[in-house]
Structure formats: C-alpha cells, structure tokens
Amino acid sequence: MIGRLNHIAIAVPDLAAAAALYRDTLGAKVSAPDDLPDHGVTTVFVELENSKIELLHPLGDNSTIARYLARNPEGGMHHICFEVADIIAARDQLRSEGARVLGDGEPRIGAHGKRVLFLHPKDFCGTLIEIEET
Ligand code: CO
C-alpha cells in the first residue's frame, strides 16, 4: 500500500537555527519558512536527493508541536510520511486491519497542498505515521 518515503518530520525549538544547521553545516537545500495555521505549525523543508526533512515549529497557542517540545525540549523526530496513491482506500484498508486514524478520519490538506491523514503511533511501533496522497 505505502509508496515512497515522502519526508521525515523533526520538531525543533528554534526554526532558524535548525534551518541554518541543515543549510550551512549539512549543506542541504532549505526552503523559506511556511506558516500553516490550520496545523498549528511553521515548516521548513530540507530537500534531499531521495526525500525531504520537514522541520516543524509551533504556531499559535494550541499546537501539538508545542506539546511535543514540552516533553522533548531539544526537539526530536515527530513523524514519518509515506505516499499512498488513494488516501481513502488506504484509510479504509488500514481501519479494516485495526489501525487507528487520528482526528475525525477525514483527510486534511497538508504541507504540500495534498490530502493527508495521521495514524496512531501506538499502532505503528511508537511512531506517528502520516500518509499523503500523491
Ligand atoms: Co509531515
């Protein structure tokens, strides 16, 4: 069902410092920050040859990233994102296998303007999974 690894997301307490780390120390191509108020995050994307890193910083008062950083003050891996061809078919198949889809189960528009859903980390080896429709 899952296709390519689309990105790995890392929550960071200082977005400018994290972007500089990837750009200057690691020599990667780094995007400008992008505010996503619906998701409570500001993102910076690091472009790699075979995938992307999504740097996540809290935006607004009720951000899940703020809660994550309260538990992990230095930041850390937040989720990984796999591509799927048909997000509704993927959701229904995952549910039939017993996996829990977060929220109301309806896809939302994610950071790339594509439909996304999140899957419960307790059902996936302790890792929050995002699926994105290609
Ligand atoms: Co993501």
Short mmCIF file of N, CA, C and O and ligand atoms in Angstrom, two decimals:
data_model
loop_
_atom_site.label_atom_id
_atom_site.label_comp_id
_atom_site.label_asym_id
_atom_site.label_seq_id
_atom_site.Cartn_x
_atom_site.Cartn_y
_atom_site.Cartn_z
N MET A 1 0.83 -1.20 0.00
CA MET A 1 0.00 0.00 0.00
C MET A 1 0.87 1.26 0.00
O MET A 1 0.65 2.15 -0.82
N ILE A 2 1.82 1.35 0.95
CA ILE A 2 2.60 2.58 1.00
C ILE A 2 3.62 2.60 -0.13
O ILE A 2 4.15 1.57 -0.53
N GLY A 3 3.87 3.81 -0.59
CA GLY A 3 4.86 4.01 -1.64
C GLY A 3 6.12 4.62 -1.08
O GLY A 3 6.65 4.16 -0.07
N ARG A 4 6.57 5.68 -1.69
CA ARG A 4 7.84 6.29 -1.29
C ARG A 4 7.74 6.95 0.07
O ARG A 4 6.67 7.36 0.50
N LEU A 5 8.91 7.05 0.72
CA LEU A 5 9.04 7.90 1.90
C LEU A 5 8.99 9.34 1.42
O LEU A 5 9.85 9.76 0.65
N ASN A 6 7.97 10.09 1.84
CA ASN A 6 7.87 11.48 1.38
C ASN A 6 8.73 12.40 2.23
O ASN A 6 9.46 13.23 1.70
N HIS A 7 8.64 12.27 3.56
CA HIS A 7 9.51 13.07 4.43
C HIS A 7 9.58 12.49 5.82
O HIS A 7 8.73 11.67 6.20
N ILE A 8 10.58 12.92 6.54
CA ILE A 8 10.70 12.68 7.98
C ILE A 8 10.58 14.05 8.64
O ILE A 8 11.24 15.01 8.19
N ALA A 9 9.72 14.17 9.65
CA ALA A 9 9.48 15.45 10.30
C ALA A 9 10.19 15.49 11.65
O ALA A 9 10.10 14.53 12.43
N ILE A 10 10.85 16.60 11.91
CA ILE A 10 11.58 16.80 13.15
C ILE A 10 11.07 18.07 13.80
O ILE A 10 11.05 19.14 13.16
N ALA A 11 10.60 17.96 15.05
CA ALA A 11 10.16 19.12 15.80
C ALA A 11 11.40 19.83 16.35
O ALA A 11 12.31 19.17 16.87
N VAL A 12 11.43 21.16 16.21
CA VAL A 12 12.62 21.91 16.63
C VAL A 12 12.20 23.13 17.46
O VAL A 12 11.20 23.79 17.14
N PRO A 13 12.95 23.43 18.52
CA PRO A 13 12.63 24.59 19.34
C PRO A 13 13.03 25.92 18.70
O PRO A 13 12.47 26.96 19.03
N ASP A 14 14.00 25.91 17.78
CA ASP A 14 14.48 27.13 17.14
C ASP A 14 14.56 26.86 15.64
O ASP A 14 15.50 26.20 15.16
N LEU A 15 13.56 27.35 14.91
CA LEU A 15 13.45 27.00 13.49
C LEU A 15 14.60 27.60 12.67
O LEU A 15 15.15 26.93 11.79
N ALA A 16 14.97 28.84 12.98
CA ALA A 16 16.06 29.48 12.22
C ALA A 16 17.37 28.74 12.45
O ALA A 16 18.15 28.52 11.51
N ALA A 17 17.61 28.34 13.69
CA ALA A 17 18.85 27.62 14.00
C ALA A 17 18.86 26.25 13.32
O ALA A 17 19.89 25.82 12.79
N ALA A 18 17.71 25.59 13.31
CA ALA A 18 17.63 24.26 12.68
C ALA A 18 17.81 24.39 11.16
O ALA A 18 18.52 23.58 10.54
N ALA A 19 17.19 25.42 10.55
CA ALA A 19 17.35 25.63 9.11
C ALA A 19 18.81 25.92 8.78
O ALA A 19 19.35 25.40 7.79
N ALA A 20 19.47 26.71 9.61
CA ALA A 20 20.88 27.04 9.38
C ALA A 20 21.75 25.79 9.53
O ALA A 20 22.71 25.60 8.77
N LEU A 21 21.40 24.94 10.47
CA LEU A 21 22.16 23.69 10.67
C LEU A 21 22.11 22.83 9.40
O LEU A 21 23.14 22.33 8.94
N TYR A 22 20.90 22.67 8.86
CA TYR A 22 20.77 21.84 7.65
C TYR A 22 21.40 22.52 6.44
O TYR A 22 22.01 21.86 5.60
N ARG A 23 21.25 23.85 6.35
CA ARG A 23 21.78 24.58 5.19
C ARG A 23 23.30 24.70 5.26
O ARG A 23 24.00 24.35 4.30
N ASP A 24 23.82 25.16 6.40
CA ASP A 24 25.23 25.54 6.48
C ASP A 24 26.12 24.37 6.92
O ASP A 24 27.18 24.16 6.35
N THR A 25 25.68 23.64 7.94
CA THR A 25 26.52 22.55 8.45
C THR A 25 26.41 21.31 7.57
O THR A 25 27.41 20.68 7.24
N LEU A 26 25.17 20.98 7.18
CA LEU A 26 24.97 19.76 6.40
C LEU A 26 24.94 20.03 4.89
O LEU A 26 24.97 19.09 4.10
N GLY A 27 24.88 21.31 4.50
CA GLY A 27 24.99 21.65 3.09
C GLY A 27 23.79 21.25 2.24
O GLY A 27 23.92 20.93 1.07
N ALA A 28 22.60 21.29 2.84
CA ALA A 28 21.39 20.90 2.11
C ALA A 28 20.65 22.14 1.61
O ALA A 28 20.87 23.25 2.07
N LYS A 29 19.76 21.89 0.63
CA LYS A 29 18.89 22.96 0.13
C LYS A 29 17.70 23.10 1.07
O LYS A 29 17.00 22.11 1.34
N VAL A 30 17.45 24.31 1.57
CA VAL A 30 16.46 24.54 2.62
C VAL A 30 15.47 25.59 2.13
O VAL A 30 15.87 26.63 1.59
N SER A 31 14.17 25.35 2.33
CA SER A 31 13.13 26.29 1.88
C SER A 31 12.98 27.44 2.87
O SER A 31 13.49 27.39 3.99
N ALA A 32 12.23 28.45 2.46
CA ALA A 32 11.83 29.50 3.39
C ALA A 32 10.77 28.95 4.35
O ALA A 32 10.08 27.98 4.01
N PRO A 33 10.61 29.55 5.53
CA PRO A 33 9.55 29.09 6.46
C PRO A 33 8.17 29.33 5.88
O PRO A 33 7.94 30.31 5.17
N ASP A 34 7.25 28.41 6.20
CA ASP A 34 5.89 28.48 5.70
C ASP A 34 4.94 28.26 6.87
O ASP A 34 5.03 27.24 7.55
N ASP A 35 4.06 29.23 7.14
CA ASP A 35 3.10 29.11 8.24
C ASP A 35 1.89 28.31 7.79
O ASP A 35 1.28 28.64 6.76
N LEU A 36 1.52 27.31 8.58
CA LEU A 36 0.32 26.51 8.30
C LEU A 36 -0.60 26.62 9.52
O LEU A 36 -0.60 25.74 10.39
N PRO A 37 -1.41 27.70 9.60
CA PRO A 37 -2.21 27.93 10.81
C PRO A 37 -3.18 26.79 11.10
O PRO A 37 -3.43 26.48 12.28
N ASP A 38 -3.71 26.15 10.06
CA ASP A 38 -4.66 25.05 10.30
C ASP A 38 -4.02 23.89 11.03
O ASP A 38 -4.71 23.10 11.68
N HIS A 39 -2.71 23.74 10.89
CA HIS A 39 -2.00 22.63 11.53
C HIS A 39 -1.22 23.09 12.77
O HIS A 39 -0.61 22.27 13.45
N GLY A 40 -1.22 24.41 13.04
CA GLY A 40 -0.51 24.90 14.21
C GLY A 40 1.00 24.76 14.10
O GLY A 40 1.68 24.55 15.11
N VAL A 41 1.51 24.87 12.87
CA VAL A 41 2.96 24.72 12.69
C VAL A 41 3.50 25.72 11.67
O VAL A 41 2.79 26.19 10.79
N THR A 42 4.77 26.02 11.84
CA THR A 42 5.55 26.64 10.78
C THR A 42 6.54 25.58 10.30
O THR A 42 7.17 24.91 11.13
N THR A 43 6.64 25.42 8.98
CA THR A 43 7.51 24.37 8.44
C THR A 43 8.64 24.96 7.62
O THR A 43 8.51 26.02 7.01
N VAL A 44 9.76 24.26 7.64
CA VAL A 44 10.85 24.49 6.69
C VAL A 44 11.15 23.13 6.07
O VAL A 44 11.26 22.13 6.80
N PHE A 45 11.24 23.08 4.75
CA PHE A 45 11.56 21.81 4.11
C PHE A 45 13.01 21.78 3.66
O PHE A 45 13.52 22.74 3.10
N VAL A 46 13.65 20.65 3.98
CA VAL A 46 15.02 20.39 3.55
C VAL A 46 14.91 19.40 2.39
O VAL A 46 14.34 18.31 2.55
N GLU A 47 15.43 19.81 1.23
CA GLU A 47 15.34 18.96 0.04
C GLU A 47 16.55 18.04 -0.03
O GLU A 47 17.68 18.52 -0.05
N LEU A 48 16.29 16.75 -0.06
CA LEU A 48 17.35 15.77 -0.26
C LEU A 48 17.18 15.13 -1.63
O LEU A 48 16.13 15.26 -2.25
N GLU A 49 18.18 14.43 -2.06
CA GLU A 49 18.08 13.80 -3.38
C GLU A 49 16.94 12.80 -3.44
O GLU A 49 16.26 12.67 -4.45
N ASN A 50 16.75 12.05 -2.35
CA ASN A 50 15.77 10.97 -2.40
C ASN A 50 14.57 11.19 -1.48
O ASN A 50 13.67 10.36 -1.44
N SER A 51 14.54 12.28 -0.71
CA SER A 51 13.41 12.52 0.18
C SER A 51 13.51 13.94 0.73
O SER A 51 14.24 14.77 0.19
N LYS A 52 12.76 14.20 1.79
CA LYS A 52 12.77 15.53 2.40
C LYS A 52 12.79 15.38 3.93
O LYS A 52 12.35 14.36 4.46
N ILE A 53 13.28 16.41 4.57
CA ILE A 53 13.14 16.56 6.02
C ILE A 53 12.22 17.76 6.24
O ILE A 53 12.40 18.80 5.60
N GLU A 54 11.24 17.60 7.11
CA GLU A 54 10.30 18.68 7.44
C GLU A 54 10.64 19.15 8.84
O GLU A 54 10.45 18.38 9.80
N LEU A 55 11.13 20.37 8.96
CA LEU A 55 11.39 20.94 10.28
C LEU A 55 10.11 21.62 10.75
O LEU A 55 9.53 22.43 10.02
N LEU A 56 9.66 21.27 11.95
CA LEU A 56 8.37 21.74 12.48
C LEU A 56 8.58 22.60 13.72
O LEU A 56 9.30 22.20 14.64
N HIS A 57 7.92 23.74 13.72
CA HIS A 57 7.97 24.64 14.88
C HIS A 57 6.54 25.05 15.22
O HIS A 57 5.72 25.25 14.32
N PRO A 58 6.20 25.17 16.52
CA PRO A 58 4.82 25.50 16.88
C PRO A 58 4.38 26.86 16.34
O PRO A 58 5.16 27.80 16.29
N LEU A 59 3.11 26.94 15.94
CA LEU A 59 2.49 28.19 15.52
C LEU A 59 1.16 28.30 16.26
O LEU A 59 0.32 27.41 16.14
N GLY A 60 0.98 29.37 17.02
CA GLY A 60 -0.26 29.55 17.77
C GLY A 60 -0.21 28.86 19.12
O GLY A 60 0.78 28.23 19.49
N ASP A 61 -1.32 29.00 19.86
CA ASP A 61 -1.35 28.59 21.26
C ASP A 61 -1.64 27.11 21.44
O ASP A 61 -1.26 26.53 22.46
N ASN A 62 -2.34 26.49 20.50
CA ASN A 62 -2.80 25.12 20.72
C ASN A 62 -2.14 24.17 19.72
O ASN A 62 -2.81 23.44 19.02
N SER A 63 -0.81 24.22 19.69
CA SER A 63 -0.08 23.44 18.71
C SER A 63 0.35 22.11 19.31
O SER A 63 0.90 22.05 20.41
N THR A 64 0.11 21.02 18.57
CA THR A 64 0.59 19.73 19.05
C THR A 64 2.12 19.71 19.12
O THR A 64 2.69 18.98 19.90
N ILE A 65 2.76 20.54 18.29
CA ILE A 65 4.23 20.60 18.32
C ILE A 65 4.71 21.24 19.62
O ILE A 65 5.76 20.87 20.16
N ALA A 66 3.97 22.22 20.13
CA ALA A 66 4.33 22.82 21.42
C ALA A 66 4.28 21.77 22.52
O ALA A 66 5.17 21.72 23.38
N ARG A 67 3.26 20.90 22.47
CA ARG A 67 3.17 19.85 23.49
C ARG A 67 4.32 18.85 23.33
O ARG A 67 4.88 18.37 24.32
N TYR A 68 4.67 18.56 22.10
CA TYR A 68 5.80 17.65 21.85
C TYR A 68 7.10 18.24 22.40
O TYR A 68 7.89 17.54 23.07
N LEU A 69 7.31 19.54 22.15
CA LEU A 69 8.55 20.18 22.61
C LEU A 69 8.58 20.32 24.13
O LEU A 69 9.66 20.35 24.72
N ALA A 70 7.40 20.41 24.76
CA ALA A 70 7.37 20.46 26.23
C ALA A 70 7.94 19.16 26.80
O ALA A 70 8.60 19.16 27.84
N ARG A 71 7.69 18.05 26.09
CA ARG A 71 8.22 16.75 26.53
C ARG A 71 9.63 16.49 26.03
O ARG A 71 10.36 15.69 26.61
N ASN A 72 9.98 17.14 24.92
CA ASN A 72 11.30 16.92 24.27
C ASN A 72 11.91 18.29 23.96
O ASN A 72 11.88 18.74 22.81
N PRO A 73 12.45 18.97 24.97
CA PRO A 73 12.85 20.38 24.79
C PRO A 73 13.91 20.59 23.71
O PRO A 73 14.00 21.69 23.14
N GLU A 74 14.71 19.59 23.43
CA GLU A 74 15.75 19.77 22.40
C GLU A 74 15.23 19.41 21.01
O GLU A 74 15.98 19.49 20.02
N GLY A 75 13.98 19.00 20.93
CA GLY A 75 13.41 18.59 19.66
C GLY A 75 13.58 17.10 19.46
O GLY A 75 14.12 16.40 20.32
N GLY A 76 13.13 16.62 18.32
CA GLY A 76 13.26 15.19 18.03
C GLY A 76 12.37 14.80 16.87
O GLY A 76 11.58 15.61 16.36
N MET A 77 12.49 13.53 16.47
CA MET A 77 11.70 13.06 15.35
C MET A 77 10.22 13.03 15.73
O MET A 77 9.86 12.48 16.77
N HIS A 78 9.38 13.64 14.93
CA HIS A 78 7.95 13.76 15.25
C HIS A 78 7.10 12.78 14.47
O HIS A 78 6.21 12.16 15.02
N HIS A 79 7.34 12.65 13.17
CA HIS A 79 6.59 11.66 12.38
C HIS A 79 7.33 11.35 11.09
O HIS A 79 8.27 12.04 10.72
N ILE A 80 6.90 10.27 10.44
CA ILE A 80 7.39 9.97 9.10
C ILE A 80 6.19 9.90 8.17
O ILE A 80 5.08 9.55 8.60
N CYS A 81 6.40 10.28 6.92
CA CYS A 81 5.30 10.39 5.96
C CYS A 81 5.56 9.49 4.76
O CYS A 81 6.58 9.62 4.08
N PHE A 82 4.59 8.61 4.50
CA PHE A 82 4.63 7.74 3.33
C PHE A 82 3.61 8.21 2.31
O PHE A 82 2.53 8.69 2.68
N GLU A 83 3.92 8.00 1.06
CA GLU A 83 2.98 8.33 -0.01
C GLU A 83 2.04 7.16 -0.26
O GLU A 83 2.45 5.99 -0.19
N VAL A 84 0.78 7.50 -0.54
CA VAL A 84 -0.20 6.50 -0.97
C VAL A 84 -0.91 7.04 -2.22
O VAL A 84 -1.05 8.25 -2.39
N ALA A 85 -1.36 6.13 -3.05
CA ALA A 85 -2.00 6.55 -4.30
C ALA A 85 -3.42 7.05 -4.06
O ALA A 85 -3.87 8.01 -4.68
N ASP A 86 -4.14 6.40 -3.14
CA ASP A 86 -5.54 6.73 -2.88
C ASP A 86 -5.74 6.75 -1.37
O ASP A 86 -5.74 5.70 -0.72
N ILE A 87 -5.91 7.94 -0.80
CA ILE A 87 -5.89 8.05 0.66
C ILE A 87 -7.15 7.46 1.29
O ILE A 87 -7.10 6.92 2.40
N ILE A 88 -8.26 7.53 0.62
CA ILE A 88 -9.49 6.97 1.17
C ILE A 88 -9.41 5.44 1.18
O ILE A 88 -9.75 4.78 2.18
N ALA A 89 -8.92 4.87 0.08
CA ALA A 89 -8.74 3.41 0.03
C ALA A 89 -7.73 2.97 1.08
O ALA A 89 -7.94 1.95 1.76
N ALA A 90 -6.65 3.73 1.25
CA ALA A 90 -5.63 3.39 2.25
C ALA A 90 -6.23 3.46 3.65
O ALA A 90 -6.03 2.56 4.48
N ARG A 91 -6.99 4.52 3.93
CA ARG A 91 -7.63 4.68 5.25
C ARG A 91 -8.55 3.50 5.55
O ARG A 91 -8.49 2.92 6.64
N ASP A 92 -9.38 3.16 4.59
CA ASP A 92 -10.35 2.10 4.83
C ASP A 92 -9.65 0.76 5.03
O ASP A 92 -10.06 -0.04 5.89
N GLN A 93 -8.59 0.52 4.27
CA GLN A 93 -7.84 -0.73 4.44
C GLN A 93 -7.15 -0.77 5.80
O GLN A 93 -7.18 -1.78 6.50
N LEU A 94 -6.54 0.36 6.20
CA LEU A 94 -5.85 0.42 7.48
C LEU A 94 -6.84 0.19 8.63
O LEU A 94 -6.56 -0.55 9.57
N ARG A 95 -8.00 0.82 8.53
CA ARG A 95 -9.02 0.62 9.57
C ARG A 95 -9.46 -0.84 9.64
O ARG A 95 -9.67 -1.38 10.73
N SER A 96 -9.58 -1.46 8.49
CA SER A 96 -10.03 -2.86 8.49
C SER A 96 -8.97 -3.76 9.11
O SER A 96 -9.29 -4.85 9.60
N GLU A 97 -7.72 -3.29 9.12
CA GLU A 97 -6.63 -4.03 9.78
C GLU A 97 -6.52 -3.68 11.26
O GLU A 97 -5.62 -4.17 11.95
N GLY A 98 -7.37 -2.76 11.73
CA GLY A 98 -7.38 -2.40 13.14
C GLY A 98 -6.57 -1.18 13.50
O GLY A 98 -6.44 -0.83 14.68
N ALA A 99 -5.99 -0.50 12.52
CA ALA A 99 -5.20 0.71 12.80
C ALA A 99 -6.13 1.88 13.08
O ALA A 99 -7.20 2.00 12.48
N ARG A 100 -5.70 2.73 14.00
CA ARG A 100 -6.49 3.91 14.35
C ARG A 100 -6.04 5.12 13.55
O ARG A 100 -4.85 5.44 13.52
N VAL A 101 -7.02 5.77 12.92
CA VAL A 101 -6.76 7.01 12.18
C VAL A 101 -7.08 8.16 13.12
O VAL A 101 -8.12 8.17 13.77
N LEU A 102 -6.18 9.13 13.23
CA LEU A 102 -6.38 10.23 14.17
C LEU A 102 -7.41 11.23 13.65
O LEU A 102 -7.69 11.31 12.45
N GLY A 103 -7.96 12.02 14.59
CA GLY A 103 -8.95 13.04 14.24
C GLY A 103 -10.26 12.41 13.83
O GLY A 103 -10.62 11.32 14.29
N ASP A 104 -10.99 13.09 12.93
CA ASP A 104 -12.29 12.58 12.52
C ASP A 104 -12.18 11.59 11.36
O ASP A 104 -13.19 11.11 10.85
N GLY A 105 -10.94 11.32 10.94
CA GLY A 105 -10.73 10.33 9.89
C GLY A 105 -10.87 10.89 8.49
O GLY A 105 -10.67 10.17 7.51
N GLU A 106 -11.23 12.17 8.40
CA GLU A 106 -11.32 12.79 7.07
C GLU A 106 -9.98 13.44 6.74
O GLU A 106 -9.40 14.12 7.58
N PRO A 107 -9.48 13.22 5.52
CA PRO A 107 -8.19 13.81 5.15
C PRO A 107 -8.21 15.33 5.24
O PRO A 107 -9.23 15.97 5.01
N ARG A 108 -7.06 15.89 5.63
CA ARG A 108 -6.87 17.34 5.64
C ARG A 108 -5.82 17.68 4.59
O ARG A 108 -5.10 16.81 4.12
N ILE A 109 -5.76 18.97 4.26
CA ILE A 109 -4.75 19.41 3.29
C ILE A 109 -3.45 19.67 4.04
O ILE A 109 -3.40 20.46 4.98
N GLY A 110 -2.40 18.96 3.64
CA GLY A 110 -1.13 19.04 4.34
C GLY A 110 -0.20 20.09 3.77
O GLY A 110 -0.62 20.98 3.01
N ALA A 111 1.07 19.96 4.11
CA ALA A 111 2.05 21.00 3.81
C ALA A 111 2.31 21.16 2.31
O ALA A 111 2.84 22.18 1.89
N HIS A 112 1.97 20.16 1.50
CA HIS A 112 2.24 20.29 0.06
C HIS A 112 0.97 20.47 -0.75
O HIS A 112 0.95 20.21 -1.95
N GLY A 113 -0.13 20.84 -0.06
CA GLY A 113 -1.39 21.00 -0.77
C GLY A 113 -2.04 19.68 -1.14
O GLY A 113 -2.96 19.64 -1.95
N LYS A 114 -1.54 18.58 -0.55
CA LYS A 114 -2.09 17.25 -0.83
C LYS A 114 -2.86 16.76 0.40
O LYS A 114 -2.65 17.23 1.51
N ARG A 115 -3.72 15.76 0.18
CA ARG A 115 -4.53 15.26 1.29
C ARG A 115 -3.70 14.34 2.18
O ARG A 115 -2.98 13.46 1.68
N VAL A 116 -3.83 14.54 3.50
CA VAL A 116 -3.05 13.74 4.46
C VAL A 116 -3.94 13.23 5.59
O VAL A 116 -5.00 13.79 5.88
N LEU A 117 -3.48 12.14 6.21
CA LEU A 117 -4.07 11.60 7.43
C LEU A 117 -2.92 11.16 8.33
O LEU A 117 -1.83 10.84 7.85
N PHE A 118 -3.21 11.10 9.63
CA PHE A 118 -2.22 10.61 10.59
C PHE A 118 -2.74 9.35 11.27
O PHE A 118 -3.94 9.23 11.53
N LEU A 119 -1.82 8.44 11.56
CA LEU A 119 -2.13 7.15 12.16
C LEU A 119 -1.54 7.07 13.55
O LEU A 119 -0.44 7.59 13.81
N HIS A 120 -2.27 6.41 14.45
CA HIS A 120 -1.89 6.40 15.85
C HIS A 120 -0.52 5.75 16.07
O HIS A 120 -0.29 4.62 15.62
N PRO A 121 0.39 6.45 16.78
CA PRO A 121 1.73 5.89 16.98
C PRO A 121 1.73 4.55 17.73
O PRO A 121 2.60 3.71 17.49
N LYS A 122 0.74 4.34 18.58
CA LYS A 122 0.72 3.08 19.34
C LYS A 122 0.46 1.88 18.43
O LYS A 122 0.75 0.75 18.79
N ASP A 123 -0.09 2.14 17.25
CA ASP A 123 -0.34 1.05 16.31
C ASP A 123 0.83 0.84 15.34
O ASP A 123 0.80 -0.10 14.53
N PHE A 124 1.86 1.73 15.40
CA PHE A 124 2.97 1.66 14.44
C PHE A 124 4.32 1.81 15.13
O PHE A 124 5.08 2.75 14.86
N CYS A 125 4.58 0.89 16.06
CA CYS A 125 5.91 0.80 16.68
C CYS A 125 6.32 2.10 17.36
O CYS A 125 7.51 2.45 17.38
N GLY A 126 5.34 2.82 17.92
CA GLY A 126 5.68 4.04 18.64
C GLY A 126 6.01 5.22 17.76
O GLY A 126 6.54 6.23 18.24
N THR A 127 5.66 5.13 16.47
CA THR A 127 5.99 6.22 15.54
C THR A 127 4.71 6.77 14.92
O THR A 127 3.90 6.02 14.37
N LEU A 128 4.52 8.09 15.04
CA LEU A 128 3.40 8.74 14.36
C LEU A 128 3.63 8.66 12.85
O LEU A 128 4.70 9.04 12.36
N ILE A 129 2.61 8.15 12.14
CA ILE A 129 2.72 7.98 10.70
C ILE A 129 1.77 8.94 10.00
O ILE A 129 0.59 9.04 10.37
N GLU A 130 2.28 9.64 9.01
CA GLU A 130 1.45 10.47 8.13
C GLU A 130 1.38 9.75 6.78
O GLU A 130 2.39 9.21 6.31
N ILE A 131 0.20 9.71 6.20
CA ILE A 131 0.10 9.25 4.81
C ILE A 131 -0.36 10.42 3.96
O ILE A 131 -1.22 11.21 4.39
N GLU A 132 0.24 10.55 2.80
CA GLU A 132 -0.05 11.67 1.90
C GLU A 132 -0.43 11.12 0.53
O GLU A 132 0.28 10.26 -0.01
N GLU A 133 -1.53 11.61 0.01
CA GLU A 133 -1.97 11.15 -1.32
C GLU A 133 -1.13 11.82 -2.40
O GLU A 133 -0.96 13.03 -2.39
N THR A 134 -0.63 11.02 -3.31
CA THR A 134 0.25 11.60 -4.35
C THR A 134 -0.58 12.10 -5.54
O THR A 134 -1.73 11.75 -5.69
CO CO B 1 4.55 15.79 7.65
#
